[in-house]
Coordinates of C-alpha atoms and ligand atoms in Angstrom, one line a residue:
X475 CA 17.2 -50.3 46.2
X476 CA 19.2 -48.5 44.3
X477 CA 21.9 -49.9 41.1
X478 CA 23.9 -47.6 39.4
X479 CA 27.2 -48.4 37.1
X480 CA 30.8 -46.8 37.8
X481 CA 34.1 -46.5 36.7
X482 CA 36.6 -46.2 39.3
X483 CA 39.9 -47.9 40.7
X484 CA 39.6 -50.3 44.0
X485 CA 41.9 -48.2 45.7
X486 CA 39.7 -45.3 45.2
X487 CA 36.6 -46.7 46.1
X488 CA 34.1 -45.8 49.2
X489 CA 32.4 -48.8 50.1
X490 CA 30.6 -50.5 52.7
X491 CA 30.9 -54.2 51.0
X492 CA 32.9 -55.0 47.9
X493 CA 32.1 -58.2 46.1
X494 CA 35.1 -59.9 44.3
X495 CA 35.3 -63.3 42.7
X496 CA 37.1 -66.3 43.2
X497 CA 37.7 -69.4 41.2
X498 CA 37.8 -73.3 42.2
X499 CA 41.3 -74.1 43.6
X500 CA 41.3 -70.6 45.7
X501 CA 42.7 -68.9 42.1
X502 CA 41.7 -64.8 43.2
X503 CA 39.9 -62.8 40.3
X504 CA 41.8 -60.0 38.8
X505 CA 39.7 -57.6 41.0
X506 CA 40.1 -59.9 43.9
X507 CA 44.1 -60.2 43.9
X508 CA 44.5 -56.4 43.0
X509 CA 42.0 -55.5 46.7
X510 CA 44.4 -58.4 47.7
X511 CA 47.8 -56.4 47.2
X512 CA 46.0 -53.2 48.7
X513 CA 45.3 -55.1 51.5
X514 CA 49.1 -56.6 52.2
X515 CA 47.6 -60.4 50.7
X516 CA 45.3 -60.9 53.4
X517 CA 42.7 -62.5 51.2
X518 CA 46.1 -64.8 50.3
X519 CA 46.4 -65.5 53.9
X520 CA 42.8 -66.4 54.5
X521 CA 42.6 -69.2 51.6
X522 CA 46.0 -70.1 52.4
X523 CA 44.0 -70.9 56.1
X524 CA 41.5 -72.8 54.1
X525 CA 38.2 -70.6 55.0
X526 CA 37.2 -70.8 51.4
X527 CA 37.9 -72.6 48.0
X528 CA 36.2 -71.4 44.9
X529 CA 33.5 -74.0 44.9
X530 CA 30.2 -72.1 43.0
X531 CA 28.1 -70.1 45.3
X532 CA 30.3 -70.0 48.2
X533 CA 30.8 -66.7 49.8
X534 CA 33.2 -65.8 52.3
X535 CA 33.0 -62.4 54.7
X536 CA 36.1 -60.6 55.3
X537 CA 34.8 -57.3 57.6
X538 CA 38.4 -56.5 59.1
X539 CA 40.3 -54.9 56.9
X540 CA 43.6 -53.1 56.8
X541 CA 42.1 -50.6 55.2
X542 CA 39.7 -47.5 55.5
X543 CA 38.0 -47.2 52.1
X544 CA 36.5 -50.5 52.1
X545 CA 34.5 -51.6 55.4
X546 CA 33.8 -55.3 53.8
X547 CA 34.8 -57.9 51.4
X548 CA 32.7 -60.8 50.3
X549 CA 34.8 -63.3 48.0
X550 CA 32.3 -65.0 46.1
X551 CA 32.9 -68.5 44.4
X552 CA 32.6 -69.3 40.7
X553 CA 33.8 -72.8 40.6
X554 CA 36.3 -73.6 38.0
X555 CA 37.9 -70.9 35.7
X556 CA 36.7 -71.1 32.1
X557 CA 33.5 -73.5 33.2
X558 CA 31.2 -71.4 34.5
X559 CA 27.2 -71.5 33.4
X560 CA 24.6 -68.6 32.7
X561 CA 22.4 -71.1 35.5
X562 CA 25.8 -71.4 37.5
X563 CA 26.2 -67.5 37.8
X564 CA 22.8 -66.8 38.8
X565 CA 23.1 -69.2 41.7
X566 CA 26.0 -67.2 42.4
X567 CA 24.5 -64.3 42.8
X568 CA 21.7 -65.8 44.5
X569 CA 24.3 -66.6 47.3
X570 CA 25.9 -63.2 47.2
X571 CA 22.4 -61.5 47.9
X572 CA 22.4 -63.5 51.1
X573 CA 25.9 -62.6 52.4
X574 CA 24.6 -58.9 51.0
X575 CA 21.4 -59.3 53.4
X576 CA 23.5 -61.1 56.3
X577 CA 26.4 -58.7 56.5
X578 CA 24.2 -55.9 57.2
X579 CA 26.2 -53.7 54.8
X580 CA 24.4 -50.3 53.8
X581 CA 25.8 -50.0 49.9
X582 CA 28.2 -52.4 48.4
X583 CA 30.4 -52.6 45.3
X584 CA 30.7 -55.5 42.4
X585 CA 33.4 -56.0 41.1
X586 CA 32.0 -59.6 39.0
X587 CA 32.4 -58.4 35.9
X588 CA 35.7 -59.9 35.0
X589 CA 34.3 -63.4 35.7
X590 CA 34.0 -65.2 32.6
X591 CA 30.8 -66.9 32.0
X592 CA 30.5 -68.6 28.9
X593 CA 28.0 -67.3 26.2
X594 CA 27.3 -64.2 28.7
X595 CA 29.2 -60.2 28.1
X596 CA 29.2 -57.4 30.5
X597 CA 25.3 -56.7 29.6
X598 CA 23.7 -60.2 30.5
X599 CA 26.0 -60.2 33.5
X600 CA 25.0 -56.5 35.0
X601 CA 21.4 -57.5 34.2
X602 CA 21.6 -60.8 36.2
X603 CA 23.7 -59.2 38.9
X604 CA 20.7 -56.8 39.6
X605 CA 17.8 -58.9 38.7
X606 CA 19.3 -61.7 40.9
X607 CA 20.1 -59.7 44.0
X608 CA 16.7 -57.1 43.3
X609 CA 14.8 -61.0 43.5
X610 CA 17.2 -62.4 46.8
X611 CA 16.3 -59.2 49.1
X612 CA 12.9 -59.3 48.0
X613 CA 10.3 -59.3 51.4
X614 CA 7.0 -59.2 51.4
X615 CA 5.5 -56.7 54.0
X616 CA 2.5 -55.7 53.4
X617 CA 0.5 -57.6 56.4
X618 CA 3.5 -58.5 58.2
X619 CA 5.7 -56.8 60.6
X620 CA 9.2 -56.7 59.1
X621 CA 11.7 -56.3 62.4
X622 CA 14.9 -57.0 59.9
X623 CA 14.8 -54.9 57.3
X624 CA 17.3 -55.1 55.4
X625 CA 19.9 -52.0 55.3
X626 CA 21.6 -52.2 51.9
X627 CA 20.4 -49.4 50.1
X628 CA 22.4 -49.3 46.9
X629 CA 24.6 -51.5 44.7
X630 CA 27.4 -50.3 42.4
X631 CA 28.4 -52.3 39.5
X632 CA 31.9 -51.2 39.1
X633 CA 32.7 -51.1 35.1
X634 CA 35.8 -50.6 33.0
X635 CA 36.2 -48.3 29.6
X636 CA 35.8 -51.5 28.0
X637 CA 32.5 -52.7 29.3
X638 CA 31.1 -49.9 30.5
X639 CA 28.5 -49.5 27.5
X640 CA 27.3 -52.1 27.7
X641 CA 27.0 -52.7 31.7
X642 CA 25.1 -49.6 31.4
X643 CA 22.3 -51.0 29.0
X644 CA 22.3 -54.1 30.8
X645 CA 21.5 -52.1 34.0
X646 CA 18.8 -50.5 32.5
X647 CA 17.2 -53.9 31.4
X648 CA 17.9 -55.4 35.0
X649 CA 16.2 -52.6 36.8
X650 CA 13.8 -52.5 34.3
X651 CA 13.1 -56.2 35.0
X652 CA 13.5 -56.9 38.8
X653 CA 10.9 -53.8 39.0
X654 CA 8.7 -55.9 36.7
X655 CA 9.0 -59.4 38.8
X656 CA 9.0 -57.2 42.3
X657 CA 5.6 -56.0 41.2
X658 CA 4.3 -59.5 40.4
X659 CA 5.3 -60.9 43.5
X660 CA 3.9 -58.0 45.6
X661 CA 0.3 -58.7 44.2
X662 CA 1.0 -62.5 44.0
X663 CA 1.6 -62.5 47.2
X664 CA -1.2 -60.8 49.0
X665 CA -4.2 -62.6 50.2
X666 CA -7.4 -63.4 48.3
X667 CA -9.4 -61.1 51.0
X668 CA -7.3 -58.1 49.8
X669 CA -6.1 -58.8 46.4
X670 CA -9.7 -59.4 44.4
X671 CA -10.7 -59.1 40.9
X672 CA -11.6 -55.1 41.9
X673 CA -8.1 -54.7 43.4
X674 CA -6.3 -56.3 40.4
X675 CA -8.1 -53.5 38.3
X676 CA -7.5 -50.9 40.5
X677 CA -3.7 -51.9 40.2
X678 CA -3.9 -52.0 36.8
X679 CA -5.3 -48.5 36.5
X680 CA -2.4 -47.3 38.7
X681 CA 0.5 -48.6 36.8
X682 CA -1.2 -47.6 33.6
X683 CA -1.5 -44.0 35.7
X684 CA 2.5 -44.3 36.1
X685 CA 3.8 -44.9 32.5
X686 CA 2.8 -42.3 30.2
X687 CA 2.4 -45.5 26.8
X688 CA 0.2 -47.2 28.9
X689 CA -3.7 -46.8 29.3
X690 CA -5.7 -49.2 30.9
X691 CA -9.4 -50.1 30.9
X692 CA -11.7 -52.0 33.0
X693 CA -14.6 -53.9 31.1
X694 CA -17.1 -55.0 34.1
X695 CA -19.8 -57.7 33.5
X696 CA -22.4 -56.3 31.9
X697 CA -19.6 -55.5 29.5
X698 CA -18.6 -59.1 29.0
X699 CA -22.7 -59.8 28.9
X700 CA -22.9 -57.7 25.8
X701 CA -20.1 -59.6 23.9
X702 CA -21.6 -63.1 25.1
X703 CA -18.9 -64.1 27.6
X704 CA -20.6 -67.2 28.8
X705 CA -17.9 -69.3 29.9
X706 CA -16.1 -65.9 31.6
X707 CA -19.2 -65.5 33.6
X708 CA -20.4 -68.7 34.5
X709 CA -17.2 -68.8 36.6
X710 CA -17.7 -65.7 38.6
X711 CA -21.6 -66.5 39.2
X712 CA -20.3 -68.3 42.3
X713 CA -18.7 -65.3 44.2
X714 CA -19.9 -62.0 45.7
X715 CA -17.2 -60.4 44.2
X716 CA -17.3 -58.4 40.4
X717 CA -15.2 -60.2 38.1
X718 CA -13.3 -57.6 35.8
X719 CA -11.7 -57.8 32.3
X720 CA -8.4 -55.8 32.3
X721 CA -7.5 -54.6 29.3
X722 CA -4.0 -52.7 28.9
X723 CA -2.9 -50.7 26.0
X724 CA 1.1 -50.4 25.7
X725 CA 1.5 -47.8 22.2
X726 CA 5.2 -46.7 21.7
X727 CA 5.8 -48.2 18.2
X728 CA 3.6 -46.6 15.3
X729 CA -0.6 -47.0 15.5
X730 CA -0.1 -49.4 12.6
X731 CA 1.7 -52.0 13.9
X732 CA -0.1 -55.2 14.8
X733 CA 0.2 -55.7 19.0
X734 CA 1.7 -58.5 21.0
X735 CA -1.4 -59.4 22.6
X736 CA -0.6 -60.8 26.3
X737 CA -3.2 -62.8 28.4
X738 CA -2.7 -63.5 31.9
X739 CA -5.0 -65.7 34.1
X740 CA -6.2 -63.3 36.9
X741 CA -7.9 -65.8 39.3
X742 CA -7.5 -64.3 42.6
X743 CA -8.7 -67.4 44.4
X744 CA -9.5 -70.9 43.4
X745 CA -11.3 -72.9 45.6
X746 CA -12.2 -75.0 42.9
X747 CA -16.4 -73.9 42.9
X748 CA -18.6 -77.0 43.5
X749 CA -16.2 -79.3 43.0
X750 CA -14.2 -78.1 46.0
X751 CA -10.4 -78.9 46.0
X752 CA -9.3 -80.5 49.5
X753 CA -8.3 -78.3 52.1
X754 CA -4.6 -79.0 52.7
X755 CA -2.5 -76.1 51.0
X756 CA -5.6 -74.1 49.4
X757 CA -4.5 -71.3 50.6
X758 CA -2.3 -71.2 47.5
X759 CA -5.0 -70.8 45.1
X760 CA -4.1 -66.9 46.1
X761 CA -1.6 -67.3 43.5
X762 CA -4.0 -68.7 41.1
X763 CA -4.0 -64.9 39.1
X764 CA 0.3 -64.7 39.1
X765 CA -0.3 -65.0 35.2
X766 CA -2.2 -62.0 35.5
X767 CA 0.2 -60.5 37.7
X768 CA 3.3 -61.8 35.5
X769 CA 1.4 -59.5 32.7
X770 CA 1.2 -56.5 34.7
X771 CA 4.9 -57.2 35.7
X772 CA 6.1 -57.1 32.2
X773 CA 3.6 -54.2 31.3
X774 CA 5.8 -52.4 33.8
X775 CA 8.8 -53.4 32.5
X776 CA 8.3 -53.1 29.0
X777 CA 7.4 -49.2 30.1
X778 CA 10.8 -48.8 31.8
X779 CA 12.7 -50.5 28.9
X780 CA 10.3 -48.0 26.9
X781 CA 10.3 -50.8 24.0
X782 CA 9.0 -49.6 20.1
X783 CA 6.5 -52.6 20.3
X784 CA 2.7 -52.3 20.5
X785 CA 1.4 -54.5 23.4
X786 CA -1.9 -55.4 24.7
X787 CA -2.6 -57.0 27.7
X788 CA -5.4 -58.8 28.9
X789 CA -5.9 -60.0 32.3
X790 CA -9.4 -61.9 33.4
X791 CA -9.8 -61.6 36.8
X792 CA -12.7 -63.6 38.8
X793 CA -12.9 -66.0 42.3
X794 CA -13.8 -68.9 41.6
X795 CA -16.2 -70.7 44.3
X796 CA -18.6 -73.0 45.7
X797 CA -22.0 -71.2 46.1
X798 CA -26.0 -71.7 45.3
X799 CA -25.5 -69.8 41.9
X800 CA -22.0 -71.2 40.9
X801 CA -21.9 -73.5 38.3
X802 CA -22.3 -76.8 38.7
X803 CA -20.9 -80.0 37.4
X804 CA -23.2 -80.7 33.9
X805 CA -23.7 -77.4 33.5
X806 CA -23.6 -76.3 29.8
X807 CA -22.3 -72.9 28.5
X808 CA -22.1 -71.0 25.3
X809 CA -18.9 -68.9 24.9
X810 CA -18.1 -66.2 22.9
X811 CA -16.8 -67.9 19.9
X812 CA -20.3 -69.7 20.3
X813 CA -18.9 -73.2 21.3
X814 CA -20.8 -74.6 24.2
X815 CA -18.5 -76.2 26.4
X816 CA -20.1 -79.1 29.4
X817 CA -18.5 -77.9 32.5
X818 CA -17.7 -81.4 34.1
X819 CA -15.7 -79.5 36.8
X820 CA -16.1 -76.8 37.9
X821 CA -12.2 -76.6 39.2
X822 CA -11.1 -76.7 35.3
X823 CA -12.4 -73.0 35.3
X824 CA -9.1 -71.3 34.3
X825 CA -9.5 -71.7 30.5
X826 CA -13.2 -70.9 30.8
X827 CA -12.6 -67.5 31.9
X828 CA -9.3 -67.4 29.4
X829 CA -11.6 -68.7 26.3
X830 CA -13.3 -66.0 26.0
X831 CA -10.4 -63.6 26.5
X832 CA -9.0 -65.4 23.6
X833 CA -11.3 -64.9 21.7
X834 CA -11.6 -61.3 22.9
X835 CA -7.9 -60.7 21.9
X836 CA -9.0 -61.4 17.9
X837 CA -10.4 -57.7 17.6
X838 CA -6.7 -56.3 18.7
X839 CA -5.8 -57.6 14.7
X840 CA -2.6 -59.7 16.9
X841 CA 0.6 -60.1 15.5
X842 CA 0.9 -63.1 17.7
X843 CA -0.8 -63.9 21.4
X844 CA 0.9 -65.4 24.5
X845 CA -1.5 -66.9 27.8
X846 CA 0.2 -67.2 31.0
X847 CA -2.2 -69.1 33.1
X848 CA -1.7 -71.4 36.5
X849 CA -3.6 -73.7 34.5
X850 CA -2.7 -77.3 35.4
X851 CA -1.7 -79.6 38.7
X852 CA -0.7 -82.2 35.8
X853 CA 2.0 -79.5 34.6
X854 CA 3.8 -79.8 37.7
X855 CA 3.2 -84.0 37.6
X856 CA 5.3 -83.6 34.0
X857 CA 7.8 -81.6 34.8
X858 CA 8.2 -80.6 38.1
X859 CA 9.2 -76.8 39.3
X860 CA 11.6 -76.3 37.0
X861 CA 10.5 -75.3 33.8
X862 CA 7.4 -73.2 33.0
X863 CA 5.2 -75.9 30.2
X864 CA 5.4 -74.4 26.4
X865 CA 2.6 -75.3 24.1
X866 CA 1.5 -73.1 20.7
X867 CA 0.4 -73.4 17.1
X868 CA 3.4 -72.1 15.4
X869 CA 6.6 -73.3 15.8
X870 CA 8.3 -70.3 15.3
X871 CA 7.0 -68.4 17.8
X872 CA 7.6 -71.3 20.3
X873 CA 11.3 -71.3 19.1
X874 CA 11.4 -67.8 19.9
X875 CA 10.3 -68.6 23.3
X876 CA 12.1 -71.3 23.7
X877 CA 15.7 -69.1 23.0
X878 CA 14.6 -65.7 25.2
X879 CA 14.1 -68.4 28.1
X880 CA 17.7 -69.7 27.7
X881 CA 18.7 -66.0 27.7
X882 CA 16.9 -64.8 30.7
X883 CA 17.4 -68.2 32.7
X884 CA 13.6 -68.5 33.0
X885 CA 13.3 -72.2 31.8
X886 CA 10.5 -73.6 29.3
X887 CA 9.9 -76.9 28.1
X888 CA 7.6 -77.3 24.9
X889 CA 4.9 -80.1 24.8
X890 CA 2.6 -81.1 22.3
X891 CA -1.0 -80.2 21.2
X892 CA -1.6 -83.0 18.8
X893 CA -5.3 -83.5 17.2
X894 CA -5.0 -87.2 18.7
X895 CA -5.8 -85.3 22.2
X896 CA -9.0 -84.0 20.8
X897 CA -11.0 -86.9 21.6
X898 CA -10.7 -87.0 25.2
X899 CA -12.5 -83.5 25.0
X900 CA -15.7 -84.8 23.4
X901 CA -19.3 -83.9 25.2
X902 CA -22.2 -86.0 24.2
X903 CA -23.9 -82.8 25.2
X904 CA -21.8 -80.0 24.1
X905 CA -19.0 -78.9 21.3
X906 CA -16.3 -79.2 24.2
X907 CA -16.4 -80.9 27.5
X908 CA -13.8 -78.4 30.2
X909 CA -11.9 -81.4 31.1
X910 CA -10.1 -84.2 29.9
X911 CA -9.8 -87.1 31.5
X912 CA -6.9 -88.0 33.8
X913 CA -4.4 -88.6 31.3
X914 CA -1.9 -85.8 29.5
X915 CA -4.3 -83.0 31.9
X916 CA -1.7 -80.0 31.0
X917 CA -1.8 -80.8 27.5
X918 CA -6.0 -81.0 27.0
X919 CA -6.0 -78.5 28.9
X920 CA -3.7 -76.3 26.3
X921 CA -5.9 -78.2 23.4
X922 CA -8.8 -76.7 24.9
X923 CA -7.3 -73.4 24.7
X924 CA -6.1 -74.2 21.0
X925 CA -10.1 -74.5 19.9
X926 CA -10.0 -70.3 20.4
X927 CA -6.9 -69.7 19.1
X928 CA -6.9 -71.1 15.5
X929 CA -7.0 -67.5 14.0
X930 CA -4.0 -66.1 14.9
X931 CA 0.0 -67.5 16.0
X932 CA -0.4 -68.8 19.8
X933 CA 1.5 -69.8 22.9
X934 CA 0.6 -71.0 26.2
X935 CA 2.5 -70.8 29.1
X936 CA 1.7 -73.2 32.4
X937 CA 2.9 -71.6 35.3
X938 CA 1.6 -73.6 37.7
X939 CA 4.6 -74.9 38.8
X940 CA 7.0 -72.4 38.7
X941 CA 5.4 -69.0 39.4
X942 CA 5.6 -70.0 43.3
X943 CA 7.4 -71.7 45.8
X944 CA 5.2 -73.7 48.1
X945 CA 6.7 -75.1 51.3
X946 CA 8.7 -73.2 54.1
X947 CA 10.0 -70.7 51.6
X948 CA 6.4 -70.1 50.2
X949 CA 6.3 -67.1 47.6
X950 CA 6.0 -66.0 44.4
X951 CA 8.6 -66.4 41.5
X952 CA 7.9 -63.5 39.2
X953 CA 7.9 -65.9 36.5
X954 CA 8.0 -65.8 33.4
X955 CA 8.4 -61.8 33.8
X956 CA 11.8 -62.4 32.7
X957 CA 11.1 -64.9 29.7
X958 CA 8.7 -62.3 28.3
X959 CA 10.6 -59.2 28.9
X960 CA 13.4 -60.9 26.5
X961 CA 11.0 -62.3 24.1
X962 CA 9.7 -58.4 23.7
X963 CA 13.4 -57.2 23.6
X964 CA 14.3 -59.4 21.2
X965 CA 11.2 -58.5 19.1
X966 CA 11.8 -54.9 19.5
X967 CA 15.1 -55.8 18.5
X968 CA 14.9 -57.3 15.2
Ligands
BES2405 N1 -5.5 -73.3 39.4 C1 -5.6 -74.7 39.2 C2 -4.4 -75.4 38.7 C3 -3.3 -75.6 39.8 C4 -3.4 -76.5 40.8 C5 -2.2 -74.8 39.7 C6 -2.4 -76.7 41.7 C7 -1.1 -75.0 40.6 C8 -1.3 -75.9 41.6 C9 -6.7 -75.0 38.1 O1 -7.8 -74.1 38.1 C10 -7.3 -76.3 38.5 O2 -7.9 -76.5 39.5 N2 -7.0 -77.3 37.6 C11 -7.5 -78.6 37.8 C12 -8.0 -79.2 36.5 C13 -8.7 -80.5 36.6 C14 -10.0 -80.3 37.4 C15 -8.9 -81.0 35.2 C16 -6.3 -79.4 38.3 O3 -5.1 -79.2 37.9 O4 -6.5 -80.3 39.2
MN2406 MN1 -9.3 -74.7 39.4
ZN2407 ZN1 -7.4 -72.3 38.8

């Protein structure tokens, strides 16, 4: 796909599919009544019928028109004037990417920016507009046969003198962005036969060979062997294939700035090693490395955006599975930062393998470090699909998180890591025991994490229930891509 900004008139315009507004009440948008005098009020007509009222996210298709320039309309609903949400606008354009993909249109126009959405300008808008829609015609094709494809090729965000400035930077974001998400969901989605811990690194090296700031290198076993990555490697002992340590190397602000050191979770399956999850919906544990993925994703993104930051990312990436040599309930391991830790089960293996990455991260000198891991079932018991689970050591950097996810939309919720949760991770055998006991399981499971992180400002980010959607629509998210993009722009910002 294609987005591009322009300036023109509607009666001017050459378009397949023009998008116009209209409010709650069947009031027209000021784009939407000026295509309706060009077209002798036969949007006026149609509401006066009753085929649509304004309500948010309803679309109505108009593809007989009095006109030549303009092949389509789709009047899109915002509800009422003067109340529309950042959330509410999103699932707005969520809808218009369906009547986009249904109406079979080749390249359509927007004319949404004179919608008013409160706390949003022209930039938040054109970035949504192309993130949303880039997100909507999303399909996965790699081992399926696609016989629908969809035709639209490109999307014009039409601007005025006003706005034009800054629908142009907010384009540049949103591409930026939905390129980001598109290339998490691509690997997120592929199966655990094709997408392994070789194939991660391989993609790695790839984008790292696209983007001229970023380098990328592979540390295999032996590698991890040599620092002492006990915990790392106890979980791959089970599988047949190499686990890998991808380490990324984003340099576009001066070699002595401290990095934002990024660590994603790059299990590529999960079938939860000797203690074996049950059957029904494993097949999802393929999405058990979209933290990995989601750090890739931004990787690419904050190349595109070409941000003055220094960024590091780090992505372990292993199977985890049941075998004669996998680990095994009792087993005791010593981990980098020399901590044993009793491995009570062997399906808590996410922050074994992301220990000892945090502890790796400490010889990047961090200015602050942020893990996005599918960590927890019990984070999806607390709060559901809708908001990713915050938890850090410093409040100010969870503050920060907590305000780019209201800007981009991509929703966090922050918990607690009190010391009262410590004892429920006691080993009469080792330092640490990997689990927790049923209770509060996203939160020891984040305390766990804290015992590596003390040197240096932290957050963890539990995915697990938002960076897929199981069910008939299965498929990834790309989340938090768009959380972390904005945290980096607003750090590159201030
Ligand atoms: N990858 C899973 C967490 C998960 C489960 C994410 C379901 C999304 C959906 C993780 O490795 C895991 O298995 N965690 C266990 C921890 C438990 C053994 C303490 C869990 O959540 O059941
Ligand atoms: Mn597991
Ligand atoms: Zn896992």
């Amino acid at each position: 796909m294609d987005y591009s900004i322009e300036s023109i008139t509607l009666d001017k315009l050459q378009s397949d599919c023009l998008l116009v507004g209209i409010y709650e009440k069947q009031q027209l948008s000021y784009a939407a009544s000026l295509v309706d005098g060009l077209c002798d009020g036969l949007i006026s007509k149609l509401i006066a019928r009753g085929d649509i009222n304004g309500k948010n996210a309803e679309t109505l298709l108009i593809n007989n028109l009095p006109i030549t320039n303009i092949n389509r309309i789709v009047l899109v609903g915002f509800g009422e004037r003067g109340k529309l949400t950042r959330k509410q606008f999103r699932k707005a354009m969520t809808a218009v990417a369906k009547a986009l993909k249904d109406c079979k249109a080749k390249n359509a126009a927007c004319a949404l920016l004179d919608v008013e959405v409160a706390k949003a300008d022209a930039q938040w808008m054109t970035r949504q507009i192309v993130e949303v829609v880039n997100d909507g015609l999303y399909q996965y094709s790699t081992t399926k046969q696609c016989d629908d494809k969809v035709p639209l090729q490109t999307l014009t965000v039409i601007a005025n003198e006003a706005n034009h400035k800054l629908a142009q930077a907010g384009l540049a974001q949103g591409i930026a962005i939905a390129q980001g998400m598109a290339l998490t969901k691509q690997l997120a989605d592929l199966p655990g036969n094709i997408c392994t811990p070789t194939y991660l690194a391989e993609q790695a090296l790839v984008l790292a060979g696209q983007h001229e700031n970023l380098s990328c290198e592979i540390l295999e076993e032996h590698d991890m062997e040599g620092l002492g990555m006990g915990a790392f490697l106890s979980v791959t002992r089970g599988s047949r294939q190499p686990a890998k340590l991808i380490c990324l190397h984003y340099q576009s602000s001066d070699a002595h700035v401290k990095p934002i050191v990024l660590v994603g979770k790059g299990l590529t399956f999960d079938a939860g090693g000797i203690s074996l999850k049950p059957g029904q919906g494993m097949d999802e544990m393929k999405y058990d490395m979209c933290g990995g993925a989601s750090v890739l994703g931004i990787l690419r993104a904050a190349s595109m955006m070409n941000l003055k930051l220094n960024i590091v990312g780090l992505i372990p990436a292993s199977e985890n599975l049941p075998d004669g040599n996998a680990n095994k309930p009792g087993d005791i391991v010593t981990s980098m930062a020399g901590k044993t830790i009793e491995i009570l089960n062997t399906d808590a293996e996410g922050r074994l393998i992301l220990c000892d990455t945090l502890t790796y991260a400490k010889k990047f000198d961090p200015e602050i470090v942020v893990d996005m891991a599918t960590l927890t079932g019990a984070c999806i018991v607390a709060l559901g699909r809708v908001p990713s689970g915050l938890f850090g050591n410093d409040d100010k950097l969870c503050e920060e998180l907590l305000e780019a996810s209201e800007t981009a939309c991509d929703m966090v919720w922050r918990m607690p890591i009190w010391e009262d949760y410590q004892e429920q991770l006691k080993s009469n055998f080792a330092d640490l025991a990997n689990i927790g006991g049923p209770d509060g399981g996203s939160i020891t499971a984040a305390v766990f994490l804290s015992k590596f992180t003390e040197d240096y400002r932290w957050a963890h980010i539990d995915i697990a229930g938002t960076a897929w959607r199981t069910g008939a629509n299965k498929g990834a998210t790309g989340r938090p891509v768009a959380l972390l993009s904005q945290y980096l722009i607003n750090r590159a910002a201030s």
